[in-house]
Amino acid sequence: MRAGGSDPIREAVRLLAERRNAVALTGAGISVESGIPSFRGAQGMWAKYDPMEYATLHAFMRSPRKVWAMLSEMVSVCGGAAPNAAHKGLAALEETGVVRAVITQNVDGLHQAAGSRRVIEYHGNLDVLICVSCWKRYPTRERWTPGGVPLCDCGEILKPNVVLFGEPIPWLAQEQAEEEARTCGVLLVIGTSAQVSPACDIPRIAKESGAAVVEINPEPTSLTASVTDIQLQGNASALIARLIELLLDPAV
Ligand code: NAD
Ligand code: ZN
């Protein structure tokens, strides 16, 4: 056993146990072990689909059928995925009062599927489709078929309730996320490259408000050298399992 202060994971455990008001900010990386590719990196969606051609509101309005080729792939991959040990671990940490909320940039619904109750969906979700003409909403499962382009009763092509580049963050999610960041004692930043704005501001807001920022990621990010207090390098599932193990019994 090593002394608490010198080992980053034990230092993270000490902060989580002492403060008991942690918030998690998650990104695509937490769902990689559920089989959902992230956007960046060699296996990422953006190696296949140029974000400026597929992930902007402008692109959707100009050529919705083309953008639906990418969206359809996301709906079917996310629809077939199950939460992994990292999602379940965060739900368990909420249950025991260590983590009080999850702010997620993901649109896959896996935190809720794992049992997390307070989930702030910063970029919306794939569960709902919205008409860009008459604003009618539909559950995705009612209108979407694999490879198909879902239509509204009015004849327009439906858009998923996700935030594309060029769209604002839903105001309630933004308010709630900033409030959580301003008032948490520890921010766990898990599986995000922190390159998408304004989500990438959340760690800085937390830090400036006095929180310790603990980053879980196999790679360093733009936050690591500037904002992160404790860097835990590795996969989310293994590191969250280890955090839980040490919280239950610091002697192991
Ligand atoms: P990103 O693709 O830019 O970065 C993913 C990060 O996860 C990288 O830093 C990578 O090193 C890390 N990572 C990879 N495997 C990991 C693992 N096993 N454990 C922990 N970390 C791991 O993701 P982002 O910063 O979330 O930005 C992408 C945007 O695309 C988000 O806004 C999100 O809305 C969207 N997106 C969502 C999903 C989803 O819902 N699952 C999937 C792809 C993209
Ligand atoms: Zn309509």
Short mmCIF file of C-alpha atoms and ligand atoms in Angstrom, two decimals:
data_model
loop_
_atom_site.label_atom_id
_atom_site.label_comp_id
_atom_site.label_asym_id
_atom_site.label_seq_id
_atom_site.Cartn_x
_atom_site.Cartn_y
_atom_site.Cartn_z
CA MET A 1 0.00 0.00 0.00
CA ARG A 2 1.27 3.47 -0.87
CA ALA A 3 0.77 6.68 1.07
CA GLY A 4 -2.44 8.55 0.19
CA GLY A 5 -0.98 11.82 -1.10
CA SER A 6 1.54 10.33 -3.54
CA ASP A 7 -0.77 8.01 -5.43
CA PRO A 8 -3.19 9.88 -7.70
CA ILE A 9 -6.04 7.37 -7.39
CA ARG A 10 -5.83 7.36 -3.59
CA GLU A 11 -5.74 11.14 -3.61
CA ALA A 12 -8.90 11.13 -5.78
CA VAL A 13 -10.56 8.68 -3.37
CA ARG A 14 -9.66 10.87 -0.40
CA LEU A 15 -11.25 13.92 -2.05
CA LEU A 16 -14.39 11.99 -3.09
CA ALA A 17 -14.83 10.56 0.41
CA GLU A 18 -14.20 13.84 2.21
CA ARG A 19 -16.28 16.12 0.02
CA ARG A 20 -19.12 13.74 -0.99
CA ASN A 21 -20.46 16.22 -3.50
CA ALA A 22 -18.88 15.16 -6.75
CA VAL A 23 -20.33 15.74 -10.20
CA ALA A 24 -19.28 13.81 -13.30
CA LEU A 25 -18.87 15.33 -16.76
CA THR A 26 -18.83 12.55 -19.34
CA GLY A 27 -18.10 12.36 -23.05
CA ALA A 28 -18.07 9.81 -25.86
CA GLY A 29 -15.11 7.94 -24.27
CA ILE A 30 -17.25 6.52 -21.46
CA SER A 31 -19.39 4.70 -24.03
CA VAL A 32 -16.49 3.33 -26.12
CA GLU A 33 -16.44 0.18 -23.96
CA SER A 34 -20.14 -0.25 -24.78
CA GLY A 35 -19.20 -0.48 -28.47
CA ILE A 36 -20.15 3.10 -29.44
CA PRO A 37 -17.31 4.79 -31.33
CA SER A 38 -16.21 8.23 -30.13
CA PHE A 39 -15.97 11.06 -32.63
CA ARG A 40 -12.22 11.68 -32.58
CA GLY A 41 -9.39 9.17 -33.07
CA ALA A 42 -8.71 6.52 -35.71
CA GLN A 43 -11.81 4.46 -34.84
CA GLY A 44 -13.94 7.57 -34.42
CA MET A 45 -17.01 8.55 -36.42
CA TRP A 46 -15.17 11.57 -37.80
CA ALA A 47 -12.62 9.40 -39.55
CA LYS A 48 -15.61 8.38 -41.68
CA TYR A 49 -17.88 11.44 -41.64
CA ASP A 50 -16.48 14.98 -41.88
CA PRO A 51 -18.21 16.87 -39.06
CA MET A 52 -18.58 20.03 -41.13
CA GLU A 53 -20.43 18.02 -43.77
CA TYR A 54 -22.52 15.91 -41.40
CA ALA A 55 -22.78 17.40 -37.93
CA THR A 56 -23.87 20.99 -38.44
CA LEU A 57 -27.39 22.40 -38.39
CA HIS A 58 -26.61 24.03 -41.73
CA ALA A 59 -25.73 20.63 -43.27
CA PHE A 60 -28.94 19.10 -41.88
CA MET A 61 -31.12 21.90 -43.25
CA ARG A 62 -29.38 21.75 -46.65
CA SER A 63 -29.24 17.99 -47.13
CA PRO A 64 -31.12 16.12 -44.37
CA ARG A 65 -31.12 12.81 -46.25
CA LYS A 66 -27.31 12.82 -46.45
CA VAL A 67 -26.96 13.71 -42.74
CA TRP A 68 -29.41 10.93 -41.87
CA ALA A 69 -26.86 8.42 -43.26
CA MET A 70 -24.66 9.27 -40.25
CA LEU A 71 -27.54 9.74 -37.81
CA SER A 72 -29.01 6.38 -38.76
CA GLU A 73 -25.73 4.69 -37.94
CA MET A 74 -25.68 6.42 -34.55
CA VAL A 75 -29.31 5.53 -33.78
CA SER A 76 -28.73 1.87 -34.57
CA VAL A 77 -25.36 1.60 -32.76
CA CYS A 78 -26.67 3.44 -29.66
CA GLY A 79 -29.97 1.52 -29.73
CA GLY A 80 -28.10 -1.79 -29.59
CA ALA A 81 -25.66 -0.75 -26.84
CA ALA A 82 -25.83 -1.57 -23.12
CA PRO A 83 -24.28 0.37 -20.24
CA ASN A 84 -20.80 -0.77 -19.23
CA ALA A 85 -19.10 -0.94 -15.83
CA ALA A 86 -18.25 2.78 -15.94
CA HIS A 87 -21.90 3.86 -16.41
CA LYS A 88 -22.97 1.39 -13.71
CA GLY A 89 -20.19 2.56 -11.40
CA LEU A 90 -21.35 6.18 -11.64
CA ALA A 91 -24.91 5.06 -10.85
CA ALA A 92 -23.61 3.18 -7.80
CA LEU A 93 -21.65 6.26 -6.68
CA GLU A 94 -24.86 8.31 -6.92
CA GLU A 95 -26.71 5.67 -4.90
CA THR A 96 -24.13 5.93 -2.11
CA GLY A 97 -24.15 9.74 -2.11
CA VAL A 98 -20.62 10.24 -3.46
CA VAL A 99 -21.68 11.60 -6.88
CA ARG A 100 -24.73 13.83 -7.02
CA ALA A 101 -25.17 14.39 -10.77
CA VAL A 102 -23.89 13.42 -14.20
CA ILE A 103 -23.56 16.05 -16.91
CA THR A 104 -23.20 14.15 -20.16
CA GLN A 105 -22.34 15.25 -23.67
CA ASN A 106 -23.51 11.83 -24.87
CA VAL A 107 -26.80 11.27 -26.62
CA ASP A 108 -26.99 7.50 -26.07
CA GLY A 109 -29.09 7.31 -22.88
CA LEU A 110 -26.69 4.83 -21.25
CA HIS A 111 -26.35 6.70 -17.94
CA GLN A 112 -30.11 6.47 -17.39
CA ALA A 113 -30.07 2.81 -18.52
CA ALA A 114 -27.40 2.14 -15.88
CA GLY A 115 -29.57 3.66 -13.15
CA SER A 116 -28.22 7.21 -12.78
CA ARG A 117 -31.09 9.44 -11.72
CA ARG A 118 -29.80 12.99 -12.03
CA VAL A 119 -28.52 13.15 -15.61
CA ILE A 120 -28.15 16.48 -17.40
CA GLU A 121 -28.14 15.87 -21.15
CA TYR A 122 -26.05 18.76 -22.42
CA HIS A 123 -26.34 17.81 -26.10
CA GLY A 124 -29.85 16.31 -26.03
CA ASN A 125 -30.58 12.68 -26.91
CA LEU A 126 -31.51 10.34 -29.72
CA ASP A 127 -34.79 9.22 -28.12
CA VAL A 128 -36.91 11.97 -29.62
CA LEU A 129 -37.35 13.31 -33.15
CA ILE A 130 -38.53 16.88 -33.79
CA CYS A 131 -40.01 18.44 -36.91
CA VAL A 132 -38.00 21.51 -37.96
CA SER A 133 -41.12 22.93 -39.62
CA CYS A 134 -44.08 22.40 -37.24
CA TRP A 135 -42.09 21.36 -34.06
CA LYS A 136 -44.12 18.18 -33.55
CA ARG A 137 -42.18 15.63 -31.44
CA TYR A 138 -42.17 11.83 -31.78
CA PRO A 139 -40.43 8.99 -29.92
CA THR A 140 -37.63 7.86 -32.28
CA ARG A 141 -38.80 4.23 -32.16
CA GLU A 142 -42.18 5.27 -33.64
CA ARG A 143 -40.78 6.94 -36.75
CA TRP A 144 -37.28 5.61 -37.46
CA THR A 145 -36.45 2.42 -39.31
CA PRO A 146 -32.87 1.26 -40.03
CA GLY A 147 -31.56 3.10 -43.09
CA GLY A 148 -34.81 5.05 -43.43
CA VAL A 149 -35.40 8.82 -43.21
CA PRO A 150 -38.10 9.61 -40.63
CA LEU A 151 -40.89 11.95 -41.69
CA CYS A 152 -43.33 14.16 -39.79
CA ASP A 153 -47.08 13.96 -40.41
CA CYS A 154 -46.64 17.31 -42.21
CA GLY A 155 -44.21 15.71 -44.67
CA GLU A 156 -40.97 17.33 -43.41
CA ILE A 157 -37.89 15.28 -42.50
CA LEU A 158 -37.52 14.92 -38.71
CA LYS A 159 -34.38 15.93 -36.81
CA PRO A 160 -33.20 14.07 -33.71
CA ASN A 161 -33.30 16.02 -30.47
CA VAL A 162 -29.50 16.33 -30.45
CA VAL A 163 -27.45 19.52 -30.51
CA LEU A 164 -25.67 19.85 -33.87
CA PHE A 165 -22.82 22.34 -34.38
CA GLY A 166 -24.43 25.74 -34.86
CA GLU A 167 -27.29 25.00 -32.43
CA PRO A 168 -27.55 26.40 -28.89
CA ILE A 169 -27.32 24.19 -25.80
CA PRO A 170 -30.83 23.59 -24.33
CA TRP A 171 -31.12 26.45 -21.82
CA LEU A 172 -32.20 24.31 -18.86
CA ALA A 173 -29.32 21.87 -19.35
CA GLN A 174 -26.86 24.73 -19.62
CA GLU A 175 -28.19 26.43 -16.46
CA GLN A 176 -28.18 23.18 -14.48
CA ALA A 177 -24.73 22.15 -15.68
CA GLU A 178 -23.19 25.50 -14.75
CA GLU A 179 -24.88 25.42 -11.34
CA GLU A 180 -23.52 21.91 -10.70
CA ALA A 181 -20.05 23.02 -11.83
CA ARG A 182 -20.10 26.10 -9.59
CA THR A 183 -21.14 24.16 -6.48
CA CYS A 184 -19.49 20.73 -6.67
CA GLY A 185 -16.46 19.78 -4.58
CA VAL A 186 -14.99 17.39 -7.14
CA LEU A 187 -15.57 17.30 -10.90
CA LEU A 188 -14.84 13.91 -12.46
CA VAL A 189 -14.13 14.54 -16.16
CA ILE A 190 -14.49 11.18 -17.89
CA GLY A 191 -13.88 10.29 -21.54
CA THR A 192 -14.04 13.71 -23.15
CA SER A 193 -11.42 15.36 -25.33
CA ALA A 194 -12.84 18.71 -24.14
CA GLN A 195 -12.73 20.21 -27.59
CA VAL A 196 -16.44 20.89 -28.04
CA SER A 197 -17.55 24.32 -26.84
CA PRO A 198 -19.22 25.32 -24.54
CA ALA A 199 -19.07 21.92 -22.75
CA CYS A 200 -15.29 22.32 -22.51
CA ASP A 201 -15.83 25.38 -20.24
CA ILE A 202 -17.48 23.29 -17.48
CA PRO A 203 -14.19 22.02 -15.94
CA ARG A 204 -12.79 25.56 -15.82
CA ILE A 205 -15.98 26.87 -14.17
CA ALA A 206 -15.73 24.11 -11.54
CA LYS A 207 -12.05 24.75 -10.92
CA GLU A 208 -12.50 28.53 -10.59
CA SER A 209 -15.29 27.87 -8.08
CA GLY A 210 -12.99 25.76 -5.89
CA ALA A 211 -13.60 22.19 -7.07
CA ALA A 212 -10.84 19.65 -7.59
CA VAL A 213 -10.83 18.39 -11.20
CA VAL A 214 -10.12 14.67 -11.59
CA GLU A 215 -9.67 13.49 -15.17
CA ILE A 216 -10.20 9.88 -16.30
CA ASN A 217 -8.95 9.24 -19.83
CA PRO A 218 -6.39 6.96 -21.49
CA GLU A 219 -4.92 10.03 -23.23
CA PRO A 220 -3.98 13.50 -22.04
CA THR A 221 -6.35 16.25 -23.22
CA SER A 222 -6.28 20.01 -23.52
CA LEU A 223 -7.39 20.13 -19.86
CA THR A 224 -4.65 17.90 -18.49
CA ALA A 225 -1.86 20.46 -18.23
CA SER A 226 -3.99 23.49 -17.39
CA VAL A 227 -7.15 22.60 -15.44
CA THR A 228 -6.80 19.02 -14.20
CA ASP A 229 -5.68 18.51 -10.60
CA ILE A 230 -5.48 14.72 -10.70
CA GLN A 231 -5.02 12.75 -13.90
CA LEU A 232 -6.03 9.09 -13.82
CA GLN A 233 -4.77 7.57 -17.03
CA GLY A 234 -6.68 4.54 -18.32
CA ASN A 235 -10.08 3.23 -19.32
CA ALA A 236 -13.15 4.52 -17.53
CA SER A 237 -14.52 1.10 -16.52
CA ALA A 238 -11.33 -0.11 -14.79
CA LEU A 239 -10.61 3.21 -13.08
CA ILE A 240 -14.16 3.75 -11.79
CA ALA A 241 -14.23 0.15 -10.50
CA ARG A 242 -10.94 0.82 -8.67
CA LEU A 243 -12.26 4.09 -7.20
CA ILE A 244 -15.30 2.24 -5.86
CA GLU A 245 -13.16 -0.55 -4.44
CA LEU A 246 -10.94 1.96 -2.61
CA LEU A 247 -13.92 3.99 -1.37
CA LEU A 248 -15.38 0.83 0.16
CA ASP A 249 -12.07 -0.26 1.71
CA PRO A 250 -9.15 2.18 1.58
CA ALA A 251 -6.83 -0.57 2.86
CA VAL A 252 -7.00 -2.71 -0.32
P1 NAD B 1 -14.38 12.79 -28.29
O1 NAD B 1 -14.69 11.76 -29.31
O2 NAD B 1 -13.89 14.12 -28.78
O3 NAD B 1 -13.26 12.25 -27.30
C1 NAD B 1 -13.38 11.00 -26.67
C2 NAD B 1 -12.39 10.95 -25.51
O4 NAD B 1 -12.59 9.72 -24.83
C3 NAD B 1 -10.92 10.99 -25.95
O5 NAD B 1 -10.22 11.95 -25.16
C4 NAD B 1 -10.42 9.57 -25.67
O6 NAD B 1 -9.05 9.53 -25.31
C5 NAD B 1 -11.33 9.15 -24.53
N1 NAD B 1 -11.54 7.70 -24.39
C6 NAD B 1 -11.51 6.74 -25.33
N2 NAD B 1 -11.77 5.53 -24.78
C7 NAD B 1 -11.96 5.74 -23.45
C8 NAD B 1 -12.26 4.88 -22.35
N3 NAD B 1 -12.41 3.56 -22.50
N4 NAD B 1 -12.40 5.45 -21.13
C9 NAD B 1 -12.25 6.79 -20.94
N5 NAD B 1 -11.96 7.64 -21.95
C10 NAD B 1 -11.82 7.12 -23.19
O7 NAD B 1 -15.65 12.92 -27.36
P2 NAD B 1 -16.35 14.18 -26.69
O8 NAD B 1 -15.35 15.05 -26.04
O9 NAD B 1 -17.49 13.64 -25.90
O10 NAD B 1 -16.92 15.01 -27.92
C11 NAD B 1 -17.68 14.36 -28.92
C12 NAD B 1 -19.08 14.91 -29.14
O11 NAD B 1 -19.77 13.95 -29.93
C13 NAD B 1 -19.85 15.02 -27.85
O12 NAD B 1 -20.39 16.28 -27.83
C14 NAD B 1 -20.98 13.99 -27.95
O13 NAD B 1 -22.22 14.67 -27.91
C15 NAD B 1 -20.92 13.41 -29.32
N6 NAD B 1 -20.84 11.93 -29.35
C16 NAD B 1 -21.63 11.20 -28.53
C17 NAD B 1 -21.53 9.82 -28.52
C18 NAD B 1 -22.42 9.03 -27.59
O14 NAD B 1 -23.52 9.49 -27.26
N7 NAD B 1 -21.98 7.86 -27.12
C19 NAD B 1 -20.63 9.18 -29.37
C20 NAD B 1 -19.84 9.95 -30.22
C21 NAD B 1 -19.94 11.33 -30.18
ZN ZN B 2 -44.00 18.73 -39.09
#
